[in-house]
Amino acid sequence: MFSSLRQCTSWLHTWTGLIVGWVLFFVFVTGTPGYFQTEITRWMQPERPMVEEIALTDRAGAFDRALDRLQQIAPGAANWRINLPHDSVPSRNWQEFGIAWQEMPPEGHDFGPAGSERLDVNTGAVLPSGVEPRATAGGNTLYRMHYLLHYVDFDLGIRIVGICTMLMLMAIVTGVITHKKIFKDFFTFRPGKGQRSWLDAHNAVSVMALPFFLMITYSGLVFFMYSYMPAGINALYGSDQQSRKPYFSELFPEFNRKSVAVTRPETALTPLVEKAEAVWGPGKVRSITLMHHQGEGERLALTLNRVNEGSLDIHRSDTLRFDARSGEPLDPEPLAGGAARTTQSVMLNLHEGLFVGAWGRWVYFLAGLLGCAMIGTGMVLWTVKRRKHHLGSGFEGQEHFGVRLVENLNVATIAGLPLAVAAYFLANRLLPLDITDRPAWEVHSMFAVWLATLFYALARPLHRAWIELFWAGCAAYALVPVVNALTTDRHLLNSLRAGDWVFAGFDLTMWGLAALLALMAVKVKRRLDPARAAAKAAAAMPVHEGSAA
């Protein structure tokens, strides 16, 4: 019985892995950089100023000047906000002193126009915004591809990825059941053994980040569950967007409150910031928000927002509320949704790594690369097994169309997609700045290169296509910092001198990926080189007496 169960799960694991392998490889390749989507966008807009540390010494004077400016530029707004320089990861947060506001919403709209300004911390003067940054698709578009795909309808894309994610979770579970010695095999690698070597590599990378793979697939399904299984919402509220509005109003009641125009607070802000820092620690206040909602009487609320770090529930980040007239503490705002909404929030935070710092995001990034390796080795293993079965069935010397097609798709996906992502970054630097719809052309460049790799794989011998596309990817990633240095003043040396680790880290990561692809090209050449394979086969043939004659 257990033998039959293992055979069934083995079949299920093999076929579910192949069917969704290409989509999942795309999901992991585009989703892994998403842990640094903010940094990628900053790199893709080199016109933005470098991050600088700002010391806020005269707090009382700075707050007064900020409020003076808000009274001047946004009287009667729905809310005011003062952004503070805070103690956080410099590469991820703008260390700036500034203001932001949102006007009262026009009739029939939920939100009004918003604005913001950077202020000189000593004088309160409005700082120039600098050169307008180039239009770019940025890191967010790359990240959105991993759950929406591209060039397809929103609902279709999200459902395709959802089905593939579910099948991946099934493949992971059945893979653990099938490989009863999977943890023992983790410490075993036999190079040069064909199918056995690919299986060893697949087992090793799968076990190495197994908890991450289980978490990333399960959490992705949970926090998008209402999109994947909308029957319950449709039955109670209706299927069209207008009918669903009451559902979202009940789920997110904080977005339905009507605002009253704010006025200048009567209490001093400095003592409130000091109270918050006594609880959170120095430099942990990110911003001060002033707002007044209907139904709250004369109460004008000041909310101090903490730097969001280490919290799994991003929708319940730390805040302290005070009465803007008396300075007395106020109760926290109640949030609806209960345990269900908290669970979804935690799952989203786990999936996107929003609760971790820079080093935690690097752990997520490396685990994502291992996910690419797991899926890639699994797809190659499928073709190796099928080709071996094809040759063992008496078809030696005859090409199998299905096996060959899958092999070409593997080459274009595993070796071609990383090259296409490098083309995405190169397009950001090489496309004319004034081209119409520039962000879309960055994306078009990526998919055009990816499609070209498929035609290239079809036109070349299989082993040469693998090697050449890996070397092409290596060259493309190595060129990204070079092209950046030739087209901007944000080259690696300048970035290191200024301590701007976004640009320095991006350039160094590009060279690291180039080195990884070079290593893969060398390994594949050694493994697939026909001359080497023929020599190895000749050496393995038995020598008979008299054969020299």
Coordinates of C-alpha atoms in Angstrom, one line a residue:
M1 CA 0.0 0.0 0.0
F2 CA 2.8 2.4 1.0
S3 CA 4.6 1.5 -2.2
S4 CA 1.6 2.4 -4.3
L5 CA 1.2 5.6 -2.4
R6 CA 4.8 6.5 -3.1
Q7 CA 4.4 5.7 -6.8
C8 CA 1.3 7.8 -7.0
T9 CA 3.0 10.8 -5.3
S10 CA 6.1 10.4 -7.4
W11 CA 4.0 10.6 -10.6
L12 CA 2.1 13.6 -9.2
H13 CA 5.3 15.3 -8.2
T14 CA 6.9 14.8 -11.6
W15 CA 4.0 16.0 -13.7
T16 CA 2.8 18.9 -11.5
G17 CA 6.4 20.1 -11.4
L18 CA 6.7 20.1 -15.2
I19 CA 3.4 21.6 -16.0
V20 CA 3.9 24.7 -13.8
G21 CA 7.7 24.7 -13.9
W22 CA 8.1 27.5 -16.5
V23 CA 5.6 29.8 -14.9
L24 CA 7.0 29.2 -11.4
F25 CA 10.6 29.9 -12.6
F26 CA 9.3 33.2 -14.0
V27 CA 7.5 33.9 -10.7
F28 CA 10.7 33.2 -8.7
V29 CA 13.0 35.2 -11.0
T30 CA 10.8 38.3 -11.0
G31 CA 9.7 37.9 -7.4
T32 CA 13.1 37.5 -5.8
P33 CA 14.3 41.0 -6.7
G34 CA 11.0 42.2 -5.2
Y35 CA 12.6 42.1 -1.7
F36 CA 14.7 45.1 -3.0
Q37 CA 12.0 46.7 -5.2
T38 CA 12.5 50.1 -3.4
E39 CA 16.3 50.0 -4.0
I40 CA 15.9 48.9 -7.6
T41 CA 13.6 51.8 -8.3
R42 CA 16.1 54.2 -6.8
W43 CA 18.8 52.8 -9.0
M44 CA 16.6 53.1 -12.0
Q45 CA 16.2 56.8 -11.2
P46 CA 19.8 58.0 -10.9
E47 CA 18.6 61.7 -11.0
R48 CA 17.3 61.4 -7.4
P49 CA 19.7 62.8 -4.8
M50 CA 21.9 60.5 -2.7
V51 CA 20.6 59.6 0.8
E52 CA 22.1 61.9 3.4
E53 CA 21.9 61.7 7.2
I54 CA 20.2 64.8 8.7
A55 CA 20.6 65.9 12.3
L56 CA 17.5 67.5 13.8
T57 CA 18.9 69.6 16.7
D58 CA 16.4 72.4 17.2
R59 CA 13.2 70.3 17.2
A60 CA 10.9 73.0 18.5
G61 CA 12.0 75.5 15.9
A62 CA 11.9 72.9 13.1
F63 CA 8.3 71.9 14.0
D64 CA 7.1 75.5 14.2
R65 CA 8.6 76.2 10.7
A66 CA 7.0 73.1 9.3
L67 CA 3.6 74.0 10.7
D68 CA 4.0 77.6 9.4
R69 CA 4.5 76.1 5.9
L70 CA 1.6 73.8 6.2
Q71 CA -0.7 76.7 7.2
Q72 CA 0.5 78.6 4.2
I73 CA 0.4 75.9 1.5
A74 CA -2.4 73.7 2.7
P75 CA -5.0 75.5 4.8
G76 CA -8.1 73.5 5.4
A77 CA -6.5 70.2 4.3
A78 CA -7.9 66.8 5.3
N79 CA -4.6 66.0 7.0
W80 CA -1.1 67.3 7.6
R81 CA 2.1 65.2 8.1
I82 CA 5.6 66.1 9.2
N83 CA 8.2 63.6 8.1
L84 CA 11.2 63.3 10.5
P85 CA 14.7 62.0 9.9
H86 CA 14.7 58.8 11.8
D87 CA 17.0 56.0 12.8
S88 CA 16.4 53.3 10.2
V89 CA 18.2 51.6 7.3
P90 CA 19.7 54.5 5.3
S91 CA 19.5 52.7 2.0
R92 CA 15.7 52.1 2.3
N93 CA 14.3 55.2 3.8
W94 CA 14.7 58.8 2.7
Q95 CA 16.5 60.6 5.6
E96 CA 14.7 63.9 5.1
F97 CA 12.8 66.6 6.9
G98 CA 9.7 67.6 5.1
I99 CA 5.9 68.0 5.1
A100 CA 3.0 66.3 3.3
W101 CA -0.7 66.9 3.1
Q102 CA -3.9 65.7 1.5
E103 CA -6.6 68.1 0.4
M104 CA -10.3 67.5 1.2
P105 CA -11.8 65.1 -1.3
P106 CA -13.9 66.6 -4.1
E107 CA -17.6 65.5 -4.3
G108 CA -17.9 61.9 -5.3
H109 CA -14.2 61.0 -4.6
D110 CA -12.7 59.2 -1.6
F111 CA -9.5 61.1 -1.5
G112 CA -8.3 64.6 -2.4
P113 CA -5.1 65.7 -4.2
A114 CA -1.9 65.1 -2.2
G115 CA 1.3 67.1 -2.0
S116 CA 4.7 67.1 -0.3
E117 CA 7.8 69.3 0.1
R118 CA 11.3 68.8 1.5
L119 CA 12.3 71.5 3.9
D120 CA 15.6 72.9 5.1
V121 CA 15.9 71.6 8.7
N122 CA 17.5 74.9 9.9
T123 CA 15.5 77.6 8.0
G124 CA 12.3 75.9 6.9
A125 CA 12.9 77.0 3.4
V126 CA 11.5 74.7 0.6
L127 CA 14.3 72.7 -0.9
P128 CA 14.4 72.4 -4.7
S129 CA 13.2 69.0 -6.0
G130 CA 16.1 68.8 -8.3
V131 CA 16.1 67.3 -11.8
E132 CA 12.9 65.4 -12.5
P133 CA 13.8 61.7 -12.4
R134 CA 13.4 59.6 -15.5
A135 CA 10.2 57.7 -16.1
T136 CA 10.8 54.1 -15.3
A137 CA 8.8 50.9 -14.6
G138 CA 11.1 50.4 -11.6
G139 CA 11.4 47.6 -9.2
N140 CA 7.6 47.6 -8.5
T141 CA 6.7 46.5 -12.0
L142 CA 9.2 43.7 -11.9
Y143 CA 7.8 42.6 -8.5
R144 CA 4.2 42.8 -9.7
M145 CA 5.0 40.4 -12.5
H146 CA 5.5 37.6 -10.0
Y147 CA 1.9 37.5 -9.1
L148 CA 0.2 39.2 -12.1
L149 CA 2.4 38.0 -15.0
H150 CA 2.2 40.6 -17.8
Y151 CA 0.3 41.4 -21.0
V152 CA -2.7 39.5 -19.5
D153 CA -5.8 40.5 -17.7
F154 CA -5.5 41.1 -13.9
D155 CA -7.9 38.4 -12.9
L156 CA -6.5 35.9 -15.4
G157 CA -2.9 36.6 -14.4
I158 CA -3.5 36.3 -10.7
R159 CA -5.5 33.0 -11.2
I160 CA -2.8 31.4 -13.3
V161 CA -0.2 32.2 -10.7
G162 CA -2.5 31.0 -8.0
I163 CA -3.1 27.6 -9.7
C164 CA 0.6 27.2 -10.3
T165 CA 1.4 28.1 -6.6
M166 CA -1.1 25.5 -5.4
L167 CA 0.5 22.9 -7.7
M168 CA 3.9 23.9 -6.4
L169 CA 2.8 23.4 -2.8
M170 CA 1.5 20.0 -3.9
A171 CA 4.8 19.2 -5.6
I172 CA 6.8 20.2 -2.5
V173 CA 4.7 18.0 -0.2
T174 CA 4.7 15.0 -2.6
G175 CA 8.5 15.5 -3.1
V176 CA 9.1 15.1 0.6
I177 CA 6.9 12.0 0.7
T178 CA 8.5 10.5 -2.4
H179 CA 12.1 11.0 -1.4
K180 CA 12.1 9.1 1.9
K181 CA 15.9 9.6 2.2
I182 CA 15.8 13.3 1.1
F183 CA 17.6 14.6 4.2
K184 CA 20.2 11.9 3.9
D185 CA 20.7 12.6 0.2
F186 CA 21.2 16.2 1.1
F187 CA 24.7 15.4 2.1
T188 CA 25.4 13.3 -1.0
F189 CA 26.4 14.7 -4.3
R190 CA 27.8 12.6 -7.1
P191 CA 29.1 14.7 -10.0
G192 CA 29.4 13.4 -13.5
K193 CA 26.6 10.8 -13.0
G194 CA 24.0 12.2 -15.4
Q195 CA 20.5 11.8 -14.0
R196 CA 21.8 10.9 -10.6
S197 CA 23.8 14.2 -10.4
W198 CA 20.8 16.3 -11.4
L199 CA 18.6 14.5 -8.8
D200 CA 21.3 15.1 -6.1
A201 CA 21.4 18.8 -7.0
H202 CA 17.6 19.0 -7.0
N203 CA 17.4 17.4 -3.6
A204 CA 20.2 19.6 -2.1
V205 CA 18.7 22.9 -3.0
S206 CA 15.2 21.7 -2.2
V207 CA 16.1 20.7 1.4
M208 CA 18.4 23.7 1.9
A209 CA 15.5 26.2 1.8
L210 CA 12.5 23.8 2.4
P211 CA 10.9 25.9 5.2
F212 CA 11.1 29.0 2.9
F213 CA 9.5 27.1 0.0
L214 CA 6.6 25.9 2.2
M215 CA 6.1 29.3 3.7
I216 CA 6.3 31.3 0.5
T217 CA 3.8 29.1 -1.4
Y218 CA 1.3 28.7 1.5
S219 CA 1.4 32.4 2.5
G220 CA 1.0 33.4 -1.1
L221 CA -2.2 31.4 -1.3
V222 CA -3.6 32.6 2.0
F223 CA -3.3 36.3 1.6
F224 CA -4.8 36.2 -2.0
M225 CA -7.4 33.7 -1.0
Y226 CA -10.4 36.0 -1.6
S227 CA -9.1 36.5 -5.2
Y228 CA -8.6 32.8 -5.8
M229 CA -11.9 31.7 -4.2
P230 CA -14.4 34.6 -4.5
A231 CA -17.5 32.4 -4.3
G232 CA -18.3 33.4 -0.7
I233 CA -18.0 37.1 -1.4
N234 CA -20.0 36.8 -4.6
A235 CA -22.8 34.9 -2.9
L236 CA -23.2 37.5 -0.2
Y237 CA -22.4 40.8 -2.0
G238 CA -22.4 40.1 -5.7
S239 CA -19.7 39.6 -8.3
D240 CA -19.3 43.1 -9.8
Q241 CA -17.1 45.8 -8.4
Q242 CA -19.9 48.1 -7.3
S243 CA -21.6 45.3 -5.4
R244 CA -18.4 44.4 -3.6
K245 CA -17.9 47.9 -2.1
P246 CA -19.9 47.1 1.1
Y247 CA -17.6 44.1 1.6
F248 CA -14.5 46.3 1.5
S249 CA -16.2 49.0 3.6
E250 CA -16.8 46.4 6.3
L251 CA -13.3 45.0 6.1
F252 CA -11.5 48.3 6.1
P253 CA -13.8 50.7 8.0
E254 CA -10.9 53.1 8.7
F255 CA -10.9 54.2 5.1
N256 CA -14.6 55.2 5.2
R257 CA -14.4 57.9 7.8
K258 CA -15.1 61.5 6.6
S259 CA -12.4 64.1 7.3
V260 CA -12.8 67.5 8.9
A261 CA -10.4 70.3 7.9
V262 CA -7.4 70.4 10.2
T263 CA -6.1 73.4 12.1
R264 CA -2.8 74.1 13.8
P265 CA -2.4 72.1 17.1
E266 CA -2.4 74.0 20.3
T267 CA 0.0 71.7 22.1
A268 CA 3.8 71.6 21.6
L269 CA 5.0 68.8 19.5
T270 CA 8.5 68.3 21.0
P271 CA 7.3 66.9 24.4
L272 CA 5.1 64.4 22.5
V273 CA 8.0 63.2 20.4
E274 CA 10.1 62.8 23.6
K275 CA 7.3 60.7 25.2
A276 CA 7.3 58.5 22.1
E277 CA 11.1 58.1 22.1
A278 CA 10.9 57.2 25.8
V279 CA 8.8 54.2 24.7
W280 CA 10.3 53.3 21.3
G281 CA 13.9 54.6 21.6
P282 CA 15.7 57.6 20.2
G283 CA 15.2 58.3 16.5
K284 CA 12.3 55.9 16.1
V285 CA 9.6 58.4 15.3
R286 CA 9.0 58.4 11.6
S287 CA 6.3 61.0 11.2
I288 CA 3.7 63.1 13.0
T289 CA 0.2 63.1 11.5
L290 CA -2.6 65.6 12.3
M291 CA -6.2 64.7 11.4
H292 CA -9.8 65.2 12.5
H293 CA -12.6 62.8 11.6
Q294 CA -16.4 63.4 11.7
G295 CA -18.1 62.1 14.8
E296 CA -15.1 62.8 17.1
G297 CA -16.5 66.1 18.4
E298 CA -13.9 68.8 18.9
R299 CA -11.1 66.3 19.2
L300 CA -8.2 67.0 16.9
A301 CA -5.9 64.0 17.0
L302 CA -2.1 63.9 16.6
T303 CA -0.6 60.5 15.7
L304 CA 3.1 59.7 16.1
N305 CA 4.1 56.8 13.8
R306 CA 7.0 54.5 14.6
V307 CA 9.6 53.2 12.2
N308 CA 8.1 49.9 11.0
E309 CA 10.6 47.3 11.9
G310 CA 10.3 43.8 13.3
S311 CA 6.5 43.7 13.4
L312 CA 4.7 40.9 11.6
D313 CA 1.4 42.7 11.5
I314 CA 2.0 45.6 9.1
H315 CA -1.6 46.8 9.4
R316 CA -1.2 47.3 13.2
S317 CA 2.2 49.2 13.3
D318 CA 3.0 51.1 16.4
T319 CA 1.4 54.5 16.8
L320 CA 0.8 56.8 19.8
R321 CA -2.2 59.2 19.7
F322 CA -2.6 62.5 21.5
D323 CA -5.2 65.2 21.8
A324 CA -3.8 68.1 19.6
R325 CA -5.3 70.7 22.0
S326 CA -4.4 69.4 25.4
G327 CA -1.6 66.9 24.6
E328 CA -3.4 64.2 26.6
P329 CA -2.9 60.6 25.4
L330 CA -5.8 59.0 23.4
D331 CA -6.8 55.4 23.0
P332 CA -5.5 53.6 20.0
E333 CA -7.8 53.5 17.0
P334 CA -9.8 50.2 16.8
L335 CA -9.2 48.2 13.7
A336 CA -11.8 45.8 12.4
G337 CA -11.3 42.4 11.0
G338 CA -10.2 40.6 14.1
A339 CA -8.1 37.5 14.0
A340 CA -8.9 36.9 10.3
R341 CA -7.5 40.2 9.1
T342 CA -4.5 39.9 11.5
T343 CA -3.7 36.4 10.0
Q344 CA -3.8 37.7 6.5
S345 CA -1.6 40.6 7.5
V346 CA 0.9 38.3 9.1
M347 CA 0.9 36.0 6.0
L348 CA 1.5 39.0 3.7
N349 CA 4.3 40.3 5.9
L350 CA 6.0 36.9 6.0
H351 CA 5.7 36.5 2.2
E352 CA 7.1 39.9 1.4
G353 CA 9.7 40.0 4.2
L354 CA 8.4 43.5 5.3
F355 CA 9.3 42.9 9.0
V356 CA 13.0 42.2 8.4
G357 CA 15.9 44.6 8.0
A358 CA 18.5 44.7 5.2
W359 CA 20.2 41.4 6.2
G360 CA 16.9 39.6 6.5
R361 CA 16.0 40.7 3.0
W362 CA 19.3 39.3 1.7
V363 CA 18.4 36.0 3.4
Y364 CA 15.0 36.1 1.5
F365 CA 16.9 37.0 -1.7
L366 CA 19.3 34.0 -1.4
A367 CA 16.4 31.7 -0.6
G368 CA 14.6 33.0 -3.7
L369 CA 17.7 32.1 -5.8
L370 CA 17.6 28.6 -4.3
G371 CA 14.0 28.5 -5.4
C372 CA 15.1 29.3 -9.0
A373 CA 17.7 26.5 -8.7
M374 CA 15.2 24.0 -7.3
I375 CA 12.7 24.6 -10.1
G376 CA 15.5 24.8 -12.8
T377 CA 17.1 21.5 -11.8
G378 CA 13.7 19.9 -11.6
M379 CA 12.8 20.8 -15.1
V380 CA 16.2 19.7 -16.4
L381 CA 15.8 16.4 -14.5
W382 CA 12.5 15.8 -16.2
T383 CA 14.1 16.1 -19.7
V384 CA 17.2 13.9 -18.7
K385 CA 14.9 11.2 -17.5
R386 CA 12.7 11.4 -20.6
R387 CA 15.6 11.3 -23.0
K388 CA 17.1 8.4 -21.2
H389 CA 13.8 6.6 -21.4
H390 CA 13.5 7.5 -25.1
L391 CA 17.0 6.1 -25.8
G392 CA 16.3 3.0 -23.7
S393 CA 13.2 2.2 -25.8
G394 CA 15.2 1.5 -28.9
F395 CA 15.0 5.0 -30.4
E396 CA 18.7 5.8 -30.3
G397 CA 19.6 8.2 -33.1
Q398 CA 16.0 9.4 -33.5
E399 CA 15.0 12.8 -32.2
H400 CA 11.9 12.9 -30.0
F401 CA 9.9 16.1 -30.8
G402 CA 8.3 16.5 -27.4
V403 CA 11.6 16.0 -25.5
R404 CA 13.4 18.4 -27.8
L405 CA 10.7 21.0 -27.4
V406 CA 10.8 20.8 -23.6
E407 CA 14.6 21.1 -23.7
N408 CA 14.5 24.2 -25.9
L409 CA 11.9 25.8 -23.6
N410 CA 14.1 24.9 -20.6
V411 CA 17.0 26.7 -22.2
A412 CA 15.0 29.8 -23.0
T413 CA 13.5 29.8 -19.5
I414 CA 16.5 28.9 -17.3
A415 CA 19.2 30.6 -19.3
G416 CA 17.2 33.1 -21.3
L417 CA 15.1 34.7 -18.6
P418 CA 18.0 36.0 -16.4
L419 CA 19.4 37.5 -19.6
A420 CA 16.1 39.2 -20.2
V421 CA 16.1 40.7 -16.7
A422 CA 19.6 42.1 -17.3
A423 CA 18.2 43.7 -20.6
Y424 CA 15.5 45.3 -18.5
F425 CA 18.2 47.1 -16.4
L426 CA 20.2 48.0 -19.5
A427 CA 17.1 49.4 -21.2
N428 CA 16.7 51.8 -18.3
R429 CA 20.1 53.4 -19.0
L430 CA 20.1 53.1 -22.8
L431 CA 16.5 54.1 -23.9
P432 CA 16.1 57.9 -24.7
L433 CA 14.8 59.8 -21.7
D434 CA 12.1 61.5 -23.7
I435 CA 10.8 58.5 -25.5
T436 CA 7.0 58.1 -25.3
D437 CA 5.7 55.6 -22.7
R438 CA 9.3 54.9 -21.6
P439 CA 8.4 52.5 -18.7
A440 CA 6.5 50.2 -21.1
W441 CA 9.4 50.1 -23.4
E442 CA 11.7 48.9 -20.6
V443 CA 9.3 46.0 -20.1
H444 CA 9.0 45.4 -23.9
S445 CA 12.8 45.2 -24.1
M446 CA 12.8 42.5 -21.4
F447 CA 10.2 40.3 -23.1
A448 CA 11.7 40.9 -26.6
V449 CA 15.1 39.6 -25.4
W450 CA 13.4 36.7 -23.7
L451 CA 11.5 35.7 -26.9
A452 CA 14.8 36.1 -28.9
T453 CA 16.4 33.5 -26.6
L454 CA 13.8 31.0 -27.5
F455 CA 14.4 31.4 -31.2
Y456 CA 18.1 31.2 -30.5
A457 CA 17.7 28.0 -28.6
L458 CA 15.7 26.5 -31.5
A459 CA 18.3 27.5 -34.0
R460 CA 21.4 26.2 -32.2
P461 CA 22.6 22.8 -31.0
L462 CA 21.2 22.2 -27.5
H463 CA 24.5 22.1 -25.7
R464 CA 25.8 25.2 -27.5
A465 CA 22.5 27.1 -26.7
W466 CA 22.9 26.4 -23.0
I467 CA 26.6 27.5 -22.9
E468 CA 26.2 30.6 -25.1
L469 CA 23.1 31.9 -23.4
F470 CA 24.7 31.6 -20.0
W471 CA 27.7 33.5 -21.2
A472 CA 25.5 36.1 -22.8
G473 CA 23.7 36.5 -19.4
C474 CA 27.1 36.8 -17.7
A475 CA 28.2 39.5 -20.1
A476 CA 24.9 41.4 -19.8
Y477 CA 25.0 41.5 -16.0
A478 CA 28.7 42.5 -16.1
L479 CA 27.9 45.3 -18.5
V480 CA 25.1 46.9 -16.3
P481 CA 27.6 48.7 -13.9
V482 CA 29.8 49.7 -16.9
V483 CA 26.8 51.2 -18.8
N484 CA 25.7 52.9 -15.6
A485 CA 29.1 54.5 -15.2
L486 CA 29.1 55.6 -18.8
T487 CA 25.7 57.2 -18.8
T488 CA 25.5 58.6 -15.2
D489 CA 27.8 60.0 -12.5
R490 CA 26.6 57.4 -10.1
H491 CA 29.4 54.8 -10.8
L492 CA 30.7 52.4 -8.2
L493 CA 33.6 54.6 -7.0
N494 CA 31.4 57.6 -6.4
S495 CA 28.8 55.5 -4.7
L496 CA 31.4 54.0 -2.3
R497 CA 32.8 57.5 -1.6
A498 CA 29.4 58.8 -0.7
G499 CA 28.4 55.8 1.3
D500 CA 25.4 55.2 -1.0
W501 CA 25.0 51.5 -0.6
V502 CA 21.9 51.3 -2.9
F503 CA 24.0 52.1 -6.0
A504 CA 27.1 50.4 -4.8
G505 CA 25.2 47.3 -3.7
F506 CA 23.3 47.1 -7.0
D507 CA 26.5 47.3 -9.0
L508 CA 28.2 44.7 -6.9
T509 CA 25.1 42.4 -7.0
M510 CA 25.2 42.6 -10.9
W511 CA 28.8 41.5 -10.9
G512 CA 28.0 38.7 -8.4
L513 CA 25.2 37.4 -10.7
A514 CA 27.6 37.7 -13.7
A515 CA 30.1 35.5 -11.8
L516 CA 27.3 33.0 -11.0
L517 CA 26.2 32.7 -14.6
A518 CA 29.9 32.3 -15.7
L519 CA 30.2 29.5 -13.2
M520 CA 27.1 27.8 -14.6
A521 CA 28.4 28.2 -18.2
V522 CA 31.7 26.5 -17.3
K523 CA 29.9 23.7 -15.4
V524 CA 27.4 23.1 -18.3
K525 CA 30.3 23.1 -20.9
R526 CA 32.1 20.4 -18.9
R527 CA 28.9 18.4 -18.6
L528 CA 27.5 18.7 -22.1
D529 CA 30.6 19.1 -24.3
P530 CA 30.2 16.3 -27.0
A531 CA 34.0 15.7 -27.3
R532 CA 34.4 15.2 -23.6
A533 CA 31.3 12.9 -23.5
A534 CA 32.8 10.8 -26.4
A535 CA 36.1 10.6 -24.7
K536 CA 34.5 9.5 -21.4
A537 CA 32.4 6.9 -23.2
A538 CA 35.5 5.5 -25.0
A539 CA 37.3 5.3 -21.7
A540 CA 34.5 3.4 -20.2
M541 CA 34.4 0.7 -23.0
P542 CA 36.0 -2.6 -22.1
V543 CA 39.3 -3.5 -23.8
H544 CA 39.3 -7.0 -25.4
E545 CA 42.4 -9.1 -26.1
G546 CA 43.6 -8.7 -29.6
S547 CA 41.6 -5.5 -30.1
A548 CA 44.9 -3.6 -30.8
A549 CA 45.4 -5.7 -33.9

